[in-house]
Short mmCIF file of C-alpha atoms and ligand atoms in Angstrom, two decimals:
data_model
loop_
_atom_site.label_atom_id
_atom_site.label_comp_id
_atom_site.label_asym_id
_atom_site.label_seq_id
_atom_site.Cartn_x
_atom_site.Cartn_y
_atom_site.Cartn_z
CA UNK A 1 -64.28 163.35 -64.86
CA UNK A 2 -63.88 159.58 -65.33
CA UNK A 3 -61.02 158.57 -67.53
CA UNK A 4 -62.13 158.08 -71.05
CA UNK A 5 -62.39 154.40 -71.93
CA UNK A 6 -59.89 153.36 -74.57
CA UNK A 7 -62.21 150.94 -76.25
CA UNK A 8 -62.79 150.49 -79.93
CA UNK A 9 -65.88 148.57 -80.64
CA UNK A 10 -65.17 148.60 -84.27
CA UNK A 11 -61.68 149.59 -85.19
CA UNK A 12 -61.05 150.63 -88.78
CA UNK A 13 -59.21 147.65 -90.27
CA UNK A 14 -55.59 147.91 -91.32
CA UNK A 15 -55.74 147.96 -95.09
CA UNK A 16 -53.06 146.93 -97.56
CA UNK A 17 -51.83 149.51 -100.04
CA UNK A 18 -53.67 147.68 -102.82
CA UNK A 19 -56.91 147.65 -100.78
CA UNK A 20 -56.54 151.32 -100.09
CA UNK A 21 -55.98 152.14 -103.76
CA UNK A 22 -59.23 150.39 -104.69
CA UNK A 23 -61.16 152.02 -101.89
CA UNK A 24 -59.76 155.44 -102.64
CA UNK A 25 -60.77 155.17 -106.29
CA UNK A 26 -64.35 154.26 -105.36
CA UNK A 27 -64.48 156.78 -102.58
CA UNK A 28 -63.31 159.76 -104.63
CA UNK A 29 -64.68 158.90 -108.03
CA UNK A 30 -67.88 157.17 -107.08
CA UNK A 31 -69.22 153.69 -107.90
CA UNK A 32 -67.02 151.80 -110.36
CA UNK A 33 -67.39 148.69 -112.25
CA UNK A 34 -64.72 146.06 -111.69
CA UNK A 35 -63.72 146.37 -115.34
CA UNK A 36 -63.23 150.14 -114.98
CA UNK A 37 -61.29 149.78 -111.74
CA UNK A 38 -58.96 147.21 -113.06
CA UNK A 39 -58.23 149.45 -116.03
CA UNK A 40 -57.72 152.58 -113.96
CA UNK A 41 -55.55 150.88 -111.34
CA UNK A 42 -53.61 148.69 -113.72
CA UNK A 43 -54.66 145.59 -111.88
CA UNK A 44 -55.63 142.20 -113.38
CA UNK A 45 -59.22 141.23 -113.17
CA UNK A 46 -58.13 138.40 -110.87
CA UNK A 47 -56.34 140.72 -108.45
CA UNK A 48 -59.19 143.14 -108.51
CA UNK A 49 -61.72 140.37 -107.80
CA UNK A 50 -59.66 139.31 -104.77
CA UNK A 51 -59.30 142.89 -103.44
CA UNK A 52 -63.03 143.59 -103.95
CA UNK A 53 -63.97 140.45 -102.06
CA UNK A 54 -61.62 141.43 -99.20
CA UNK A 55 -63.17 144.86 -98.99
CA UNK A 56 -66.68 143.38 -99.15
CA UNK A 57 -65.78 140.94 -96.33
CA UNK A 58 -64.52 143.91 -94.27
CA UNK A 59 -67.90 145.52 -94.78
CA UNK A 60 -66.45 148.65 -96.41
CA UNK A 61 -67.79 148.21 -99.93
CA UNK A 62 -70.73 146.33 -101.37
CA UNK A 63 -71.20 144.81 -104.79
CA UNK A 64 -73.94 146.52 -106.57
CA UNK A 65 -76.07 146.04 -109.58
CA UNK A 66 -74.64 144.42 -112.59
CA UNK A 67 -74.28 146.97 -115.38
CA UNK A 68 -73.79 145.96 -118.95
CA UNK A 69 -70.62 147.29 -120.39
CA UNK A 70 -71.23 149.22 -123.54
CA UNK A 71 -70.07 147.37 -126.66
CA UNK A 72 -69.10 144.29 -124.74
CA UNK A 73 -70.87 141.12 -124.03
CA UNK A 74 -69.84 140.78 -120.36
CA UNK A 75 -71.71 142.64 -117.70
CA UNK A 76 -69.73 144.24 -114.91
CA UNK A 77 -70.45 144.33 -111.23
CA UNK A 78 -70.36 147.70 -109.60
CA UNK A 79 -68.41 148.42 -106.38
CA UNK A 80 -70.14 150.83 -103.99
CA UNK A 81 -68.94 152.41 -100.79
CA UNK A 82 -70.98 151.38 -97.75
CA UNK A 83 -71.25 154.86 -96.11
CA UNK A 84 -72.38 153.35 -92.85
CA UNK A 85 -69.20 151.24 -92.64
CA UNK A 86 -67.55 153.90 -90.43
CA UNK A 87 -68.09 157.25 -88.89
CA UNK A 88 -65.53 160.06 -88.53
CA UNK A 89 -65.44 162.93 -86.13
CA UNK A 90 -64.23 166.30 -87.30
CA UNK A 91 -63.52 169.14 -84.90
CA UNK A 92 -62.73 172.77 -85.72
CA UNK A 93 -61.13 174.31 -82.68
CA UNK A 94 -61.26 178.04 -82.20
CA UNK A 95 -60.27 180.16 -79.21
CA UNK A 96 -63.86 179.96 -78.01
CA UNK A 97 -65.57 176.84 -79.27
CA UNK A 98 -65.38 173.29 -80.56
CA UNK A 99 -67.42 172.77 -83.72
CA UNK A 100 -68.05 169.08 -84.16
CA UNK A 101 -69.26 167.18 -87.20
CA UNK A 102 -69.69 163.43 -87.68
CA UNK A 103 -69.61 162.16 -91.23
CA UNK A 104 -70.08 158.72 -92.74
CA UNK A 105 -67.48 157.22 -95.01
CA UNK A 106 -68.96 159.18 -97.87
CA UNK A 107 -68.15 162.48 -96.07
CA UNK A 108 -71.85 163.22 -95.64
CA UNK A 109 -72.46 165.09 -92.41
CA UNK A 110 -74.77 163.08 -90.23
CA UNK A 111 -74.49 165.07 -86.98
CA UNK A 112 -73.29 168.52 -85.94
CA UNK A 113 -72.85 170.28 -82.69
CA UNK A 114 -71.07 173.23 -81.10
CA UNK A 115 -69.59 173.48 -77.61
CA UNK A 116 -68.07 176.47 -75.91
CA UNK A 117 -64.61 175.56 -74.75
CA UNK A 118 -64.32 175.61 -70.98
CA UNK A 119 -60.64 176.58 -70.94
CA UNK A 120 -57.74 177.14 -73.45
CA UNK A 121 -55.39 174.95 -71.45
CA UNK A 122 -54.19 172.07 -73.61
CA UNK A 123 -55.11 169.37 -71.10
CA UNK A 124 -58.58 170.86 -70.64
CA UNK A 125 -59.27 171.13 -74.38
CA UNK A 126 -58.05 167.60 -74.97
CA UNK A 127 -60.19 166.30 -72.06
CA UNK A 128 -63.20 168.08 -73.56
CA UNK A 129 -62.51 166.57 -77.00
CA UNK A 130 -62.18 163.11 -75.30
CA UNK A 131 -65.52 163.54 -73.49
CA UNK A 132 -67.27 164.84 -76.63
CA UNK A 133 -66.09 161.86 -78.66
CA UNK A 134 -67.01 159.46 -75.93
CA UNK A 135 -70.51 160.90 -75.84
CA UNK A 136 -70.83 160.35 -79.59
CA UNK A 137 -70.09 156.62 -79.33
CA UNK A 138 -73.59 155.81 -78.19
CA UNK A 139 -75.07 157.07 -81.47
CA UNK A 140 -72.09 156.23 -83.68
CA UNK A 141 -70.52 152.98 -82.56
CA UNK A 142 -68.52 152.74 -85.77
CA UNK A 143 -66.28 155.74 -85.02
CA UNK A 144 -63.08 155.19 -86.88
CA UNK A 145 -60.94 158.28 -86.50
CA UNK A 146 -60.86 161.87 -85.28
CA UNK A 147 -59.59 164.94 -87.12
CA UNK A 148 -59.00 168.24 -85.44
CA UNK A 149 -58.25 171.46 -87.32
CA UNK A 150 -57.40 174.94 -86.13
CA UNK A 151 -55.91 178.20 -87.30
CA UNK A 152 -52.34 177.36 -86.55
CA UNK A 153 -49.16 176.17 -88.14
CA UNK A 154 -49.09 172.41 -88.07
CA UNK A 155 -45.72 170.89 -88.82
CA UNK A 156 -45.02 167.26 -89.36
CA UNK A 157 -44.89 164.73 -92.18
CA UNK A 158 -48.33 163.37 -91.47
CA UNK A 159 -50.50 166.51 -91.50
CA UNK A 160 -53.18 166.57 -94.10
CA UNK A 161 -52.69 163.32 -95.88
CA UNK A 162 -52.25 161.56 -92.59
CA UNK A 163 -49.25 159.52 -93.57
CA UNK A 164 -48.74 158.50 -90.00
CA UNK A 165 -46.08 160.65 -88.35
CA UNK A 166 -46.97 162.82 -85.42
CA UNK A 167 -47.88 166.41 -85.99
CA UNK A 168 -46.95 169.29 -83.81
CA UNK A 169 -49.08 172.39 -83.46
CA UNK A 170 -46.28 174.79 -83.79
CA UNK A 171 -48.29 177.78 -82.94
CA UNK A 172 -51.91 178.71 -82.43
CA UNK A 173 -52.36 182.38 -81.92
CA UNK A 174 -56.01 181.98 -80.94
CA UNK A 175 -55.27 179.42 -78.26
CA UNK A 176 -51.93 180.64 -77.06
CA UNK A 177 -50.44 177.15 -77.77
CA UNK A 178 -46.87 176.38 -78.76
CA UNK A 179 -45.41 172.97 -79.74
CA UNK A 180 -48.42 170.92 -78.79
CA UNK A 181 -48.43 167.31 -79.98
CA UNK A 182 -52.21 167.48 -80.47
CA UNK A 183 -52.80 164.38 -82.52
CA UNK A 184 -50.97 162.18 -79.99
CA UNK A 185 -52.96 163.69 -77.15
CA UNK A 186 -56.29 163.26 -78.95
CA UNK A 187 -55.36 159.70 -79.85
CA UNK A 188 -54.68 158.99 -76.14
CA UNK A 189 -57.89 160.71 -75.05
CA UNK A 190 -60.15 158.98 -77.48
CA UNK A 191 -58.46 155.63 -78.25
CA UNK A 192 -58.96 156.41 -81.95
CA UNK A 193 -56.54 157.26 -84.74
CA UNK A 194 -56.30 161.07 -84.66
CA UNK A 195 -54.87 163.67 -86.97
CA UNK A 196 -54.40 167.45 -86.47
CA UNK A 197 -54.21 169.93 -89.29
CA UNK A 198 -54.26 173.58 -90.17
CA UNK A 199 -57.87 174.57 -90.90
CA UNK A 200 -57.32 176.04 -94.37
CA UNK A 201 -55.14 173.10 -95.39
CA UNK A 202 -57.80 170.79 -94.09
CA UNK A 203 -60.58 172.64 -96.00
CA UNK A 204 -58.51 172.52 -99.19
CA UNK A 205 -57.97 168.79 -98.89
CA UNK A 206 -61.68 168.33 -98.23
CA UNK A 207 -62.62 170.30 -101.32
CA UNK A 208 -60.12 168.32 -103.30
CA UNK A 209 -61.84 165.04 -102.59
CA UNK A 210 -65.46 165.97 -101.98
CA UNK A 211 -66.13 169.65 -102.66
CA UNK A 212 -65.42 172.55 -104.99
CA UNK A 213 -62.12 170.99 -106.22
CA UNK A 214 -63.40 167.61 -107.35
CA UNK A 215 -61.95 166.77 -110.73
CA UNK A 216 -59.47 169.66 -110.65
CA UNK A 217 -55.72 169.02 -110.86
CA UNK A 218 -54.70 172.42 -109.52
CA UNK A 219 -56.73 174.84 -107.47
CA UNK A 220 -56.45 177.04 -104.39
CA UNK A 221 -58.69 177.76 -101.48
CA UNK A 222 -58.34 181.08 -99.70
CA UNK A 223 -59.65 181.33 -96.12
CA UNK A 224 -60.40 184.93 -95.37
CA UNK A 225 -61.42 186.04 -91.90
CA UNK A 226 -59.43 187.07 -88.85
CA UNK A 227 -56.41 186.30 -91.01
CA UNK A 228 -55.86 185.15 -94.59
CA UNK A 229 -54.27 181.96 -95.72
CA UNK A 230 -54.25 179.81 -98.77
CA UNK A 231 -54.36 176.03 -99.34
CA UNK A 232 -52.91 175.03 -102.70
CA UNK A 233 -53.27 171.85 -104.69
CA UNK A 234 -50.90 171.34 -107.59
CA UNK A 235 -51.12 168.39 -109.96
CA UNK A 236 -53.43 166.58 -107.65
CA UNK A 237 -51.28 167.01 -104.52
CA UNK A 238 -51.85 169.41 -101.71
CA UNK A 239 -48.77 171.48 -101.00
CA UNK A 240 -47.61 170.88 -97.45
CA UNK A 241 -44.35 172.83 -97.41
CA UNK A 242 -41.28 171.68 -95.58
CA UNK A 243 -42.31 173.26 -92.24
CA UNK A 244 -46.10 173.37 -92.49
CA UNK A 245 -46.19 176.90 -93.66
CA UNK A 246 -47.38 176.96 -97.30
CA UNK A 247 -49.75 179.52 -98.70
CA UNK A 248 -48.64 182.52 -96.55
CA UNK A 249 -50.14 185.31 -98.60
CA UNK A 250 -51.14 187.52 -95.66
CA UNK A 251 -48.26 189.94 -95.64
CA UNK A 252 -47.60 190.45 -99.34
CA UNK A 253 -47.22 194.17 -100.16
CA UNK A 254 -50.23 195.77 -101.87
CA UNK A 255 -49.59 199.55 -101.62
CA UNK A 256 -46.45 201.58 -100.87
CA UNK A 257 -48.31 203.71 -98.33
CA UNK A 258 -51.46 203.32 -96.28
CA UNK A 259 -52.47 201.53 -93.08
CA UNK A 260 -50.18 199.03 -91.31
CA UNK A 261 -50.92 195.48 -90.26
CA UNK A 262 -50.35 194.26 -86.63
CA UNK A 263 -46.76 193.45 -87.61
CA UNK A 264 -46.09 196.95 -88.72
CA UNK A 265 -45.96 196.35 -92.52
CA UNK A 266 -47.27 199.33 -94.40
CA UNK A 267 -49.91 198.48 -97.03
CA UNK A 268 -49.70 194.65 -96.83
CA UNK A 269 -52.59 192.27 -97.55
CA UNK A 270 -53.41 191.98 -93.87
CA UNK A 271 -53.53 195.78 -93.47
CA UNK A 272 -56.57 195.70 -95.78
CA UNK A 273 -58.27 192.33 -96.11
CA UNK A 274 -58.55 190.75 -92.66
CA UNK A 275 -61.51 191.35 -90.37
CA UNK A 276 -59.62 193.49 -87.87
CA UNK A 277 -58.22 195.66 -90.72
CA UNK A 278 -61.68 196.12 -92.29
CA UNK A 279 -63.19 197.08 -88.94
CA UNK A 280 -60.47 199.65 -88.41
CA UNK A 281 -60.43 201.02 -91.96
CA UNK A 282 -64.24 201.23 -92.00
CA UNK A 283 -64.31 202.93 -88.61
CA UNK A 284 -66.80 200.29 -87.55
CA UNK A 285 -67.52 198.59 -84.17
CA UNK A 286 -67.48 195.07 -85.51
CA UNK A 287 -67.21 193.26 -88.84
CA UNK A 288 -71.02 192.98 -89.08
CA UNK A 289 -71.15 196.72 -88.50
CA UNK A 290 -68.65 197.35 -91.30
CA UNK A 291 -70.66 195.15 -93.70
CA UNK A 292 -73.90 196.96 -92.73
CA UNK A 293 -72.33 200.42 -93.23
CA UNK A 294 -70.95 199.48 -96.63
CA UNK A 295 -74.30 198.05 -97.72
CA UNK A 296 -76.13 201.24 -96.84
CA UNK A 297 -73.57 203.34 -98.79
CA UNK A 298 -71.26 204.63 -96.09
CA UNK A 299 -68.24 205.81 -98.16
CA UNK A 300 -65.55 205.06 -95.56
CA UNK A 301 -66.82 201.52 -95.13
CA UNK A 302 -67.21 201.03 -98.87
CA UNK A 303 -63.67 202.21 -99.39
CA UNK A 304 -62.48 199.77 -96.71
CA UNK A 305 -64.07 196.95 -98.64
CA UNK A 306 -62.80 198.13 -102.00
CA UNK A 307 -59.27 198.12 -100.56
CA UNK A 308 -59.82 194.73 -99.06
CA UNK A 309 -60.95 193.39 -102.44
CA UNK A 310 -57.88 194.85 -104.12
CA UNK A 311 -55.67 193.25 -101.45
CA UNK A 312 -57.49 189.88 -101.85
CA UNK A 313 -56.92 190.22 -105.59
CA UNK A 314 -53.23 190.80 -105.00
CA UNK A 315 -53.09 187.63 -102.89
CA UNK A 316 -54.83 185.67 -105.66
CA UNK A 317 -52.52 187.05 -108.30
CA UNK A 318 -49.51 185.85 -106.34
CA UNK A 319 -50.91 182.33 -106.28
CA UNK A 320 -51.90 182.37 -109.93
CA UNK A 321 -48.49 183.68 -110.94
CA UNK A 322 -46.73 180.97 -108.92
CA UNK A 323 -48.81 177.84 -109.47
CA UNK A 324 -51.25 178.54 -112.27
CA UNK A 325 -54.42 176.96 -110.78
CA UNK A 326 -57.58 176.17 -112.70
CA UNK A 327 -59.75 177.95 -110.11
CA UNK A 328 -59.52 179.87 -106.84
CA UNK A 329 -62.14 179.31 -104.18
CA UNK A 330 -62.66 181.99 -101.54
CA UNK A 331 -64.34 181.15 -98.23
CA UNK A 332 -64.33 182.23 -94.56
CA UNK A 333 -66.02 184.79 -92.44
CA UNK A 334 -64.56 187.42 -94.82
CA UNK A 335 -66.73 186.42 -97.78
CA UNK A 336 -68.54 189.75 -97.76
CA UNK A 337 -65.40 191.19 -99.32
CA UNK A 338 -66.19 189.33 -102.52
CA UNK A 339 -69.83 190.34 -102.42
CA UNK A 340 -69.11 194.03 -101.74
CA UNK A 341 -65.99 194.41 -103.82
CA UNK A 342 -65.98 191.79 -106.55
CA UNK A 343 -64.82 194.26 -109.14
CA UNK A 344 -61.97 195.49 -107.05
CA UNK A 345 -60.93 191.89 -106.35
CA UNK A 346 -60.82 191.05 -110.02
CA UNK A 347 -58.98 194.30 -110.76
CA UNK A 348 -56.48 193.64 -107.92
CA UNK A 349 -55.78 190.27 -109.51
CA UNK A 350 -55.60 191.34 -113.14
CA UNK A 351 -53.27 194.34 -112.36
CA UNK A 352 -50.73 192.01 -110.87
CA UNK A 353 -50.80 189.01 -113.16
CA UNK A 354 -47.80 188.11 -115.27
CA UNK A 355 -48.62 189.09 -118.89
CA UNK A 356 -48.56 185.43 -119.79
CA UNK A 357 -50.99 184.41 -117.01
CA UNK A 358 -54.74 184.08 -117.61
CA UNK A 359 -57.16 185.46 -115.05
CA UNK A 360 -58.71 182.46 -113.25
CA UNK A 361 -62.30 182.04 -112.10
CA UNK A 362 -62.77 183.17 -108.52
CA UNK A 363 -65.66 181.36 -106.84
CA UNK A 364 -67.10 181.76 -103.40
CA UNK A 365 -67.95 178.90 -101.10
CA UNK A 366 -70.52 179.68 -98.45
CA UNK A 367 -68.96 179.55 -95.02
CA UNK A 368 -69.68 178.46 -91.54
CA UNK A 369 -67.52 176.90 -88.89
CA UNK A 370 -69.31 173.64 -89.55
CA UNK A 371 -67.59 173.57 -92.93
CA UNK A 372 -64.24 173.34 -91.17
CA UNK A 373 -65.56 170.58 -88.88
CA UNK A 374 -66.66 168.73 -92.04
CA UNK A 375 -63.18 169.26 -93.51
CA UNK A 376 -61.59 167.95 -90.29
CA UNK A 377 -63.69 164.77 -90.57
CA UNK A 378 -62.50 164.31 -94.16
CA UNK A 379 -58.96 164.72 -92.97
CA UNK A 380 -59.71 161.86 -90.56
CA UNK A 381 -61.03 159.79 -93.49
CA UNK A 382 -57.84 160.57 -95.41
CA UNK A 383 -55.86 159.56 -92.35
CA UNK A 384 -57.19 156.01 -92.42
CA UNK A 385 -57.99 155.37 -96.13
ZN1 ZN B 1 -48.25 192.60 -92.75
#
């Protein structure tokens, strides 16, 4: 394979803090009038006019229609994002496949694809990512950054918000990786700014800006599938933890006796709620088989899902008791738990809430691996904006 060219036809410009603040406001909260922006950002009209002009000159925003301001004589010009100003690549990496999404600056997915991974060796995966990104350049010459997410512990100061420091993939069970400086390697392979993140953290950050968490100050996203993990936003900030390990709800105790998880804990969340646990507890051949059995009334499978729901509820209760979110979003391959055992999930939560805590709405977010790729692209947007 030829070495990947390290060219950047259209690098994302280096923005000042003030420029970023204006862009972020328009990006997350939609088109804004200059008057509104100067009020929200505490900037003078003169400063804001200058910053707007700079962002227009960079091609990132456009000045839109002139909207009359209610109750005032002076009309106000709107600032709008130019979605086509840049494109971002998001990649969800599993032990078997790369799921790619390309988004515009508005986080709208404009392209999706899936590739089987040829090998799990770090160098091979990185080379495959480099080749995939290179192939995208023909159609998306304005590629600005790459985000990669995976089910692993990602440590480092720059993870989800992309504040610049390198991230280490501390461990990825699915890939057999340990201490891999993935963002550095992807940066070298693509010639683009790159950021690596944990997949559930990435999805939580994506929902915070553009999805189910827009407008919420505090919420949590639970990714349920082969494992269970939570991403948590408190007071508008995603919790990163000191070592990249927040939201570990997978081994909380649920029952004093019962099945064990793969770590040997009796009755923990993972002994009931994860896909491998449900397959075992339902005496099924696969997760799809367990779902099918439960739907047709097989008691063993139904009980497996009821227990999974109760365990999921216990995990949610722990988060509610600790951080008091406005809402909990559940997603992942394990969503059938909510469908088949919604009452048990709610009961599992209510039974474990502190008397002072209110039950929170639990909503489901439809899942496919493409959602994680979309989230990784948003992490790339967050990395540069
Ligand atoms: Zn356990």
